[in-house]
Coordinates of C-alpha atoms and ligand atoms in Angstrom, one line a residue:
X1 CA -103.3 181.6 -88.7
X2 CA -101.7 177.8 -87.2
X3 CA -100.9 175.1 -89.8
X4 CA -104.1 173.4 -88.3
X5 CA -106.6 176.1 -89.5
X6 CA -104.7 176.4 -92.6
X7 CA -105.3 172.7 -93.4
X8 CA -109.0 172.8 -92.1
X9 CA -109.5 175.6 -94.6
X10 CA -108.8 172.7 -97.8
X11 CA -110.1 170.0 -95.9
X12 CA -113.4 167.8 -96.3
X13 CA -114.8 168.2 -92.9
X14 CA -116.6 164.8 -91.6
X15 CA -117.7 163.1 -88.7
X16 CA -115.4 160.3 -89.4
X17 CA -113.0 158.7 -91.9
X18 CA -112.6 155.0 -92.3
X19 CA -109.4 153.7 -93.1
X20 CA -109.9 150.7 -95.7
X21 CA -113.2 149.8 -97.6
X22 CA -113.1 145.8 -97.4
X23 CA -116.0 144.2 -95.9
X24 CA -115.5 145.3 -92.6
X25 CA -114.9 149.0 -93.4
X26 CA -118.3 148.9 -95.5
X27 CA -120.3 147.6 -93.1
X28 CA -118.6 150.4 -90.6
X29 CA -120.1 153.4 -92.8
X30 CA -123.6 151.6 -92.1
X31 CA -123.2 151.5 -88.5
X32 CA -122.0 155.0 -88.2
X33 CA -125.2 155.9 -90.7
X34 CA -127.9 154.6 -88.5
X35 CA -126.2 156.8 -85.4
X36 CA -126.5 159.8 -87.9
X37 CA -123.0 160.3 -88.6
X38 CA -121.3 160.8 -92.1
X39 CA -118.0 158.5 -93.1
X40 CA -115.5 159.2 -96.0
X41 CA -113.8 155.6 -96.8
X42 CA -110.6 155.5 -98.2
X43 CA -108.8 152.7 -99.9
X44 CA -105.6 151.8 -101.3
X45 CA -107.0 149.8 -103.8
X46 CA -108.7 150.8 -107.2
X47 CA -112.3 148.9 -105.8
X48 CA -114.1 148.1 -102.8
X49 CA -113.9 144.9 -101.0
X50 CA -110.5 144.2 -99.5
X51 CA -109.3 140.6 -99.4
X52 CA -112.7 139.8 -100.9
X53 CA -112.4 141.1 -103.6
X54 CA -108.5 141.2 -104.1
X55 CA -107.7 137.1 -102.9
X56 CA -111.1 135.1 -103.4
X57 CA -113.6 137.1 -105.5
X58 CA -115.6 133.9 -106.7
X59 CA -114.8 131.3 -103.6
X60 CA -117.8 130.9 -101.5
X61 CA -118.8 132.0 -97.8
X62 CA -120.8 130.2 -95.2
X63 CA -120.4 131.9 -92.3
X64 CA -122.1 135.2 -92.8
X65 CA -125.5 134.9 -90.6
X66 CA -128.5 134.5 -92.6
X67 CA -126.7 134.1 -96.1
X68 CA -125.8 130.2 -96.2
X69 CA -123.9 131.0 -99.1
X70 CA -122.5 133.8 -101.4
X71 CA -119.5 134.4 -103.0
X72 CA -117.3 136.8 -101.7
X73 CA -118.0 139.6 -104.4
X74 CA -121.7 138.6 -103.8
X75 CA -121.3 139.5 -100.5
X76 CA -119.2 142.6 -101.3
X77 CA -122.3 143.9 -103.7
X78 CA -124.9 143.3 -101.0
X79 CA -123.1 145.6 -98.7
X80 CA -122.5 148.1 -101.2
X81 CA -126.4 148.0 -101.2
X82 CA -126.9 147.9 -97.8
X83 CA -124.8 151.1 -97.2
X84 CA -126.2 153.2 -100.3
X85 CA -128.4 155.4 -98.3
X86 CA -125.7 156.8 -96.4
X87 CA -123.7 157.6 -99.6
X88 CA -120.5 157.7 -97.9
X89 CA -117.3 160.0 -99.6
X90 CA -115.9 157.3 -101.6
X91 CA -112.0 157.7 -102.3
X92 CA -110.2 154.9 -103.9
X93 CA -106.5 154.2 -105.3
X94 CA -104.9 156.5 -102.8
X95 CA -103.4 155.3 -99.4
X96 CA -103.8 156.9 -95.8
X97 CA -100.5 158.0 -95.3
X98 CA -101.2 160.4 -92.2
X99 CA -103.2 160.9 -89.3
X100 CA -102.5 163.9 -86.9
X101 CA -104.5 164.3 -83.8
X102 CA -105.0 167.8 -82.9
X103 CA -105.5 170.0 -79.9
X104 CA -108.9 170.6 -80.5
X105 CA -109.4 166.6 -80.2
X106 CA -110.4 166.6 -84.4
X107 CA -107.7 164.6 -86.6
X108 CA -105.9 166.1 -89.8
X109 CA -106.2 162.9 -92.4
X110 CA -104.1 163.1 -95.6
X111 CA -103.6 160.2 -98.3
X112 CA -100.8 159.3 -100.9
X113 CA -102.9 162.0 -103.8
X114 CA -103.0 164.9 -101.7
X115 CA -106.7 164.6 -100.3
X116 CA -107.5 166.1 -96.5
X117 CA -109.9 165.3 -94.0
X118 CA -110.8 167.1 -91.1
X119 CA -112.6 164.1 -88.9
X120 CA -114.0 163.9 -85.5
X121 CA -112.8 160.6 -85.7
X122 CA -110.6 158.0 -87.6
X123 CA -111.9 154.3 -87.6
X124 CA -109.1 151.7 -88.8
X125 CA -110.2 149.1 -91.3
X126 CA -107.3 148.2 -92.7
X127 CA -107.1 144.7 -92.7
X128 CA -103.8 142.7 -93.2
X129 CA -102.5 146.3 -94.6
X130 CA -102.6 148.3 -97.5
X131 CA -102.4 146.2 -100.7
X132 CA -99.5 147.1 -102.8
X133 CA -98.5 146.1 -106.2
X134 CA -95.7 143.9 -106.6
X135 CA -92.9 145.5 -108.1
X136 CA -90.3 145.0 -110.7
X137 CA -87.0 144.9 -108.9
X138 CA -84.8 145.7 -111.7
X139 CA -82.2 148.6 -111.2
X140 CA -84.0 151.6 -112.8
X141 CA -87.4 150.2 -112.6
X142 CA -88.3 153.2 -110.2
X143 CA -87.3 156.0 -112.6
X144 CA -89.8 155.0 -114.9
X145 CA -92.6 154.2 -112.5
X146 CA -95.4 156.3 -114.1
X147 CA -94.1 157.2 -117.5
X148 CA -93.0 154.0 -119.1
X149 CA -93.6 151.8 -116.2
X150 CA -96.7 150.5 -114.7
X151 CA -98.7 148.3 -112.2
X152 CA -101.8 149.5 -112.8
X153 CA -104.0 150.8 -115.6
X154 CA -105.5 153.9 -115.2
X155 CA -106.6 155.3 -118.2
X156 CA -106.1 152.7 -121.5
X157 CA -106.1 155.6 -123.9
X158 CA -102.4 155.9 -123.1
X159 CA -101.4 152.8 -124.3
X160 CA -103.1 153.4 -128.3
X161 CA -100.9 153.0 -130.9
X162 CA -98.1 151.8 -128.2
X163 CA -95.8 148.6 -128.6
X164 CA -96.6 147.4 -125.3
X165 CA -94.4 144.8 -123.3
X166 CA -96.9 142.8 -120.6
X167 CA -95.7 140.7 -117.6
X168 CA -97.6 138.0 -115.4
X169 CA -99.7 135.3 -115.7
X170 CA -102.7 136.1 -113.3
X171 CA -106.5 137.6 -114.4
X172 CA -104.7 140.8 -114.3
X173 CA -102.2 140.6 -117.1
X174 CA -104.6 138.2 -119.0
X175 CA -107.7 140.8 -119.4
X176 CA -105.1 143.7 -119.8
X177 CA -103.4 141.9 -122.5
X178 CA -107.1 141.4 -124.3
X179 CA -108.7 144.8 -123.9
X180 CA -105.1 146.0 -125.1
X181 CA -104.4 144.3 -128.0
X182 CA -107.0 146.2 -130.1
X183 CA -105.6 149.4 -129.1
X184 CA -101.7 148.8 -129.1
X185 CA -99.4 148.7 -132.3
X186 CA -98.0 145.6 -130.6
X187 CA -98.4 143.3 -127.5
X188 CA -95.5 140.7 -126.0
X189 CA -97.4 138.9 -123.0
X190 CA -94.3 137.2 -120.9
X191 CA -94.8 134.8 -118.3
X192 CA -92.2 132.9 -116.3
X193 CA -94.4 129.7 -117.0
X194 CA -96.5 128.3 -119.7
X195 CA -99.4 127.5 -117.3
X196 CA -101.4 130.5 -116.4
X197 CA -103.7 131.7 -112.9
X198 CA -105.7 133.4 -115.1
X199 CA -109.3 132.4 -115.8
X200 CA -109.0 129.6 -118.8
X201 CA -111.1 131.3 -121.4
X202 CA -108.8 134.2 -120.9
X203 CA -106.1 131.9 -121.8
X204 CA -107.9 130.5 -124.5
X205 CA -108.1 133.4 -126.2
X206 CA -105.1 135.1 -125.9
X207 CA -103.8 131.7 -127.2
X208 CA -106.1 132.1 -130.3
X209 CA -104.7 135.7 -130.9
X210 CA -101.3 134.1 -130.5
X211 CA -101.7 132.0 -133.3
X212 CA -103.5 134.6 -135.3
X213 CA -100.3 136.5 -135.3
X214 CA -102.0 139.5 -133.1
X215 CA -100.1 139.4 -130.2
X216 CA -96.7 137.6 -128.8
X217 CA -96.1 135.3 -125.9
X218 CA -92.9 134.2 -124.6
X219 CA -92.4 131.9 -122.0
X220 CA -89.3 133.1 -119.8
X221 CA -87.9 135.8 -117.4
X222 CA -87.0 139.8 -117.7
X223 CA -83.6 140.0 -116.6
X224 CA -83.0 144.2 -117.0
X225 CA -83.9 147.1 -118.8
X226 CA -82.9 148.5 -121.5
X227 CA -82.8 152.5 -121.6
X228 CA -82.4 155.0 -124.6
X229 CA -81.9 158.6 -124.2
X230 CA -83.2 158.4 -120.5
X231 CA -86.3 156.4 -121.7
X232 CA -87.1 152.7 -121.4
X233 CA -86.7 151.4 -124.5
X234 CA -86.9 147.3 -124.3
X235 CA -86.1 144.6 -121.8
X236 CA -84.1 141.8 -121.8
X237 CA -85.7 138.3 -121.5
X238 CA -84.3 135.1 -120.4
X239 CA -86.1 132.1 -122.3
X240 CA -87.4 128.8 -121.8
X241 CA -85.0 127.7 -124.5
X242 CA -82.0 129.5 -122.9
X243 CA -81.5 132.7 -125.3
X244 CA -81.6 135.9 -124.0
X245 CA -83.3 138.4 -126.4
X246 CA -84.2 141.8 -126.2
X247 CA -87.8 143.2 -126.6
X248 CA -88.2 146.5 -127.7
X249 CA -90.8 148.6 -126.2
X250 CA -92.4 151.8 -125.2
X251 CA -94.5 150.7 -122.0
X252 CA -94.0 148.2 -120.0
X253 CA -96.9 146.9 -117.6
X254 CA -96.3 144.7 -114.3
X255 CA -99.3 142.4 -113.3
X256 CA -97.7 140.3 -110.7
X257 CA -100.5 140.8 -108.0
X258 CA -100.7 142.2 -104.9
X259 CA -99.3 142.0 -101.2
X260 CA -100.4 143.9 -98.1
X261 CA -98.3 146.1 -96.3
X262 CA -99.0 148.1 -93.1
X263 CA -97.4 150.9 -94.4
X264 CA -97.9 154.3 -92.8
X265 CA -100.3 152.5 -90.1
X266 CA -97.6 151.6 -88.3
X267 CA -96.7 155.1 -87.9
X268 CA -99.6 157.0 -86.3
X269 CA -98.2 156.0 -82.7
X270 CA -100.8 153.4 -81.9
X271 CA -99.9 150.8 -79.7
X272 CA -99.3 147.8 -81.7
X273 CA -99.4 143.5 -80.8
X274 CA -97.9 141.5 -83.8
X275 CA -98.6 144.5 -86.2
X276 CA -101.9 144.6 -84.9
X277 CA -103.7 147.4 -83.4
X278 CA -104.6 147.1 -79.4
X279 CA -108.0 148.1 -78.7
X280 CA -110.4 147.6 -76.2
X281 CA -113.8 145.6 -76.6
X282 CA -116.1 147.9 -75.4
X283 CA -115.1 150.9 -77.5
X284 CA -113.0 149.3 -80.1
X285 CA -110.9 152.3 -78.9
X286 CA -106.7 152.2 -79.8
X287 CA -104.2 153.5 -77.4
X288 CA -104.7 156.9 -79.1
X289 CA -108.4 158.4 -78.3
X290 CA -110.5 159.0 -80.8
X291 CA -108.8 156.5 -83.0
X292 CA -111.1 152.7 -83.5
X293 CA -110.1 149.3 -84.9
X294 CA -112.1 147.1 -86.1
X295 CA -111.6 144.1 -88.7
X296 CA -108.5 141.7 -89.2
X297 CA -106.2 144.9 -88.6
X298 CA -107.2 145.1 -84.4
X299 CA -106.5 142.6 -81.9
X300 CA -107.8 141.7 -78.2
X301 CA -107.9 138.7 -75.8
X302 CA -110.2 136.4 -78.1
X303 CA -109.5 138.3 -81.0
X304 CA -110.9 135.8 -84.6
X305 CA -110.0 137.1 -88.1
X306 CA -113.5 136.5 -89.3
X307 CA -115.6 139.0 -91.3
X308 CA -118.8 138.1 -88.4
X309 CA -116.6 139.2 -85.6
X310 CA -115.5 142.6 -87.6
X311 CA -119.4 143.3 -88.2
X312 CA -119.9 143.2 -84.5
X313 CA -117.1 145.4 -83.7
X314 CA -117.7 148.0 -85.8
X315 CA -121.5 148.4 -83.7
X316 CA -119.3 149.4 -80.7
X317 CA -116.8 151.7 -82.7
X318 CA -120.0 153.5 -83.8
X319 CA -122.0 153.9 -80.6
X320 CA -117.9 155.2 -78.9
X321 CA -118.0 157.5 -81.8
X322 CA -121.2 159.2 -81.5
X323 CA -120.6 159.4 -77.4
X324 CA -117.2 161.0 -78.6
X325 CA -118.6 163.6 -81.0
X326 CA -121.7 164.5 -79.1
X327 CA -120.6 164.5 -75.6
X328 CA -123.4 164.5 -72.8
X329 CA -125.7 163.2 -75.3
X330 CA -127.0 159.7 -74.1
X331 CA -127.6 157.2 -77.4
X332 CA -129.9 154.6 -77.0
X333 CA -130.2 151.4 -78.6
X334 CA -133.1 151.9 -81.2
X335 CA -134.6 148.7 -83.6
X336 CA -134.1 149.7 -87.8
X337 CA -137.6 147.4 -87.5
X338 CA -139.2 150.1 -85.0
X339 CA -137.4 152.9 -85.1
X340 CA -138.6 155.9 -87.1
X341 CA -135.6 157.7 -87.2
X342 CA -133.6 154.6 -88.2
X343 CA -135.8 154.1 -91.0
X344 CA -136.0 158.0 -92.3
X345 CA -132.1 157.7 -92.7
X346 CA -132.3 154.2 -93.9
X347 CA -134.7 156.3 -96.4
X348 CA -137.4 153.6 -96.2
X349 CA -139.6 155.5 -94.2
X350 CA -142.1 158.2 -95.8
X351 CA -143.0 159.5 -91.9
X352 CA -140.6 162.7 -90.9
X353 CA -138.9 162.1 -88.7
X354 CA -135.9 163.6 -86.8
X355 CA -133.5 164.5 -83.7
X356 CA -136.5 165.5 -81.7
X357 CA -137.7 161.8 -82.6
X358 CA -134.7 160.5 -81.4
X359 CA -135.0 162.9 -78.1
X360 CA -137.6 161.1 -77.7
X361 CA -137.3 157.6 -78.5
X362 CA -133.9 158.1 -75.7
X363 CA -136.0 159.3 -73.3
X364 CA -138.9 156.6 -73.8
X365 CA -135.9 154.0 -73.4
X366 CA -134.0 155.7 -70.8
Ligands
FAD401 C1 -108.8 133.4 -99.1 C2 -109.5 133.4 -98.7 C3 -110.9 132.9 -97.2 C4 -111.1 133.8 -96.3 N1 -112.9 133.4 -96.3 C5 -113.5 133.5 -95.1 C6 -115.0 133.3 -94.7 O1 -114.9 132.2 -95.2 N2 -115.3 133.4 -93.7 C7 -115.1 135.0 -92.7 O2 -115.3 135.2 -92.1 N3 -113.6 135.1 -93.5 C8 -112.9 134.8 -94.2 N4 -112.0 135.3 -94.6 C9 -111.1 136.2 -94.3 C10 -111.5 137.4 -94.7 O3 -111.7 137.6 -96.2 C11 -111.3 138.7 -93.4 O4 -111.7 138.5 -91.9 C12 -111.6 140.3 -94.0 O5 -111.7 140.3 -95.6 C13 -111.4 141.2 -93.3 O6 -111.9 142.5 -93.7 P1 -111.1 143.6 -93.4 O7 -112.3 145.1 -93.8 O8 -111.2 143.9 -91.6 O9 -109.9 144.0 -94.0 P2 -109.4 143.7 -95.6 O10 -110.2 142.5 -96.6 O11 -108.4 143.1 -95.5 O12 -109.6 145.0 -96.0 C14 -108.9 146.1 -95.6 C15 -108.4 147.5 -96.7 O13 -107.9 148.4 -96.2 C16 -107.2 148.7 -97.3 N5 -105.8 149.7 -96.4 C17 -105.4 149.0 -95.3 N6 -104.2 150.1 -95.2 C18 -104.7 151.1 -96.0 C19 -103.9 152.6 -95.7 N7 -103.2 153.2 -95.0 N8 -104.7 153.8 -96.7 C20 -105.6 153.0 -97.5 N9 -106.4 151.8 -97.4 C21 -105.9 151.2 -96.5 C22 -106.6 147.5 -98.0 O14 -105.9 148.0 -99.4 C23 -108.1 146.7 -98.2 O15 -108.6 146.9 -99.3 C24 -110.8 134.6 -95.9 C25 -109.4 135.0 -96.1 C26 -109.2 134.3 -97.1 C27 -107.7 135.0 -97.6

């Protein structure tokens, strides 16, 4: 049995894999869904929303057609609601690491958590790249990652009755400090400045807990890690008063924010221009047939990195994927307002409509 057969046996078979669940990746699900295509959506972040949620969730957006103003978070909530009828497979907290074209025109896709997909097409909606946590750049840090050094919390229960040191001054650092203070044996929050980027209410709550002696706050910087019997046992901290002291711990949590990295996408053999994927403007297809790119990650003459542009691109990419997956079958434009088939796919029509209706609609429009 060939490797590709072996792989596809274990893989989820789907029409399309979408790399990236930012606003454009989400809307891509909708456009594929209208054309009767199923999608699996994968993102390295543990939540959907891409830049909107990661960088500016509470800021207002004014240039989404027909929505005079909404916050970035509201936009993502609305998109999530809009794609619900198409029920995409959602795989968060994992990076798409491999996209390998097969001889039969399909793709083997793999993620960092070992999921595999057998996809008819791949649509990359990777934005500015996959968001990665800013890591601790200290001797020995890598050895402890996942055991006693963490950049995200997968299961808060693992920190019960532990001595925690938390690094950071943003919302994640403060939110987890407040969440874990009741579960942990002790919590020390360390931030290089007395000013925080987190929500003022969270900072006030942390300060109150500090007053009550329920947690410690040190204004300072971690200089090195201390190990005992191969385990992380403390951090050496240079505090604002110029004194270096060891702070003992069982678990170290680092929340220094995220930064985007093009990452594995650069290895997939696609033509790039300034770290963006070169596409045509009819199909939004990359230099590899069957791999499309939409949203901030693509490049073509006149490209504007706006959500609005990304939405337009998803419609054309969806039509291209449909033609590619069902060659020879003409697909005509139908309106959601009037098409029983589209309304059935959207789950808003009681009427039964099937592929036959689509065939008839296509003939009428031809
Ligand atoms: C402060 C700020 C304000 C903005 N305001 C506006 C505005 O008012 N109007 C407007 O139109 N635009 C605005 N933008 C730009 C807008 O946010 C982007 O155009 C939009 O987010 C692009 O969407 P996207 O889905 O293409 O990419 P992104 O939102 O970047 O999402 C891409 C997703 O892909 C994931 N990803 C990448 N590589 C991989 C991989 N290998 N595996 C798994 N996942 C991967 C990433 O983790 C990310 O979640 C603003 C941007 C910023 C920073």
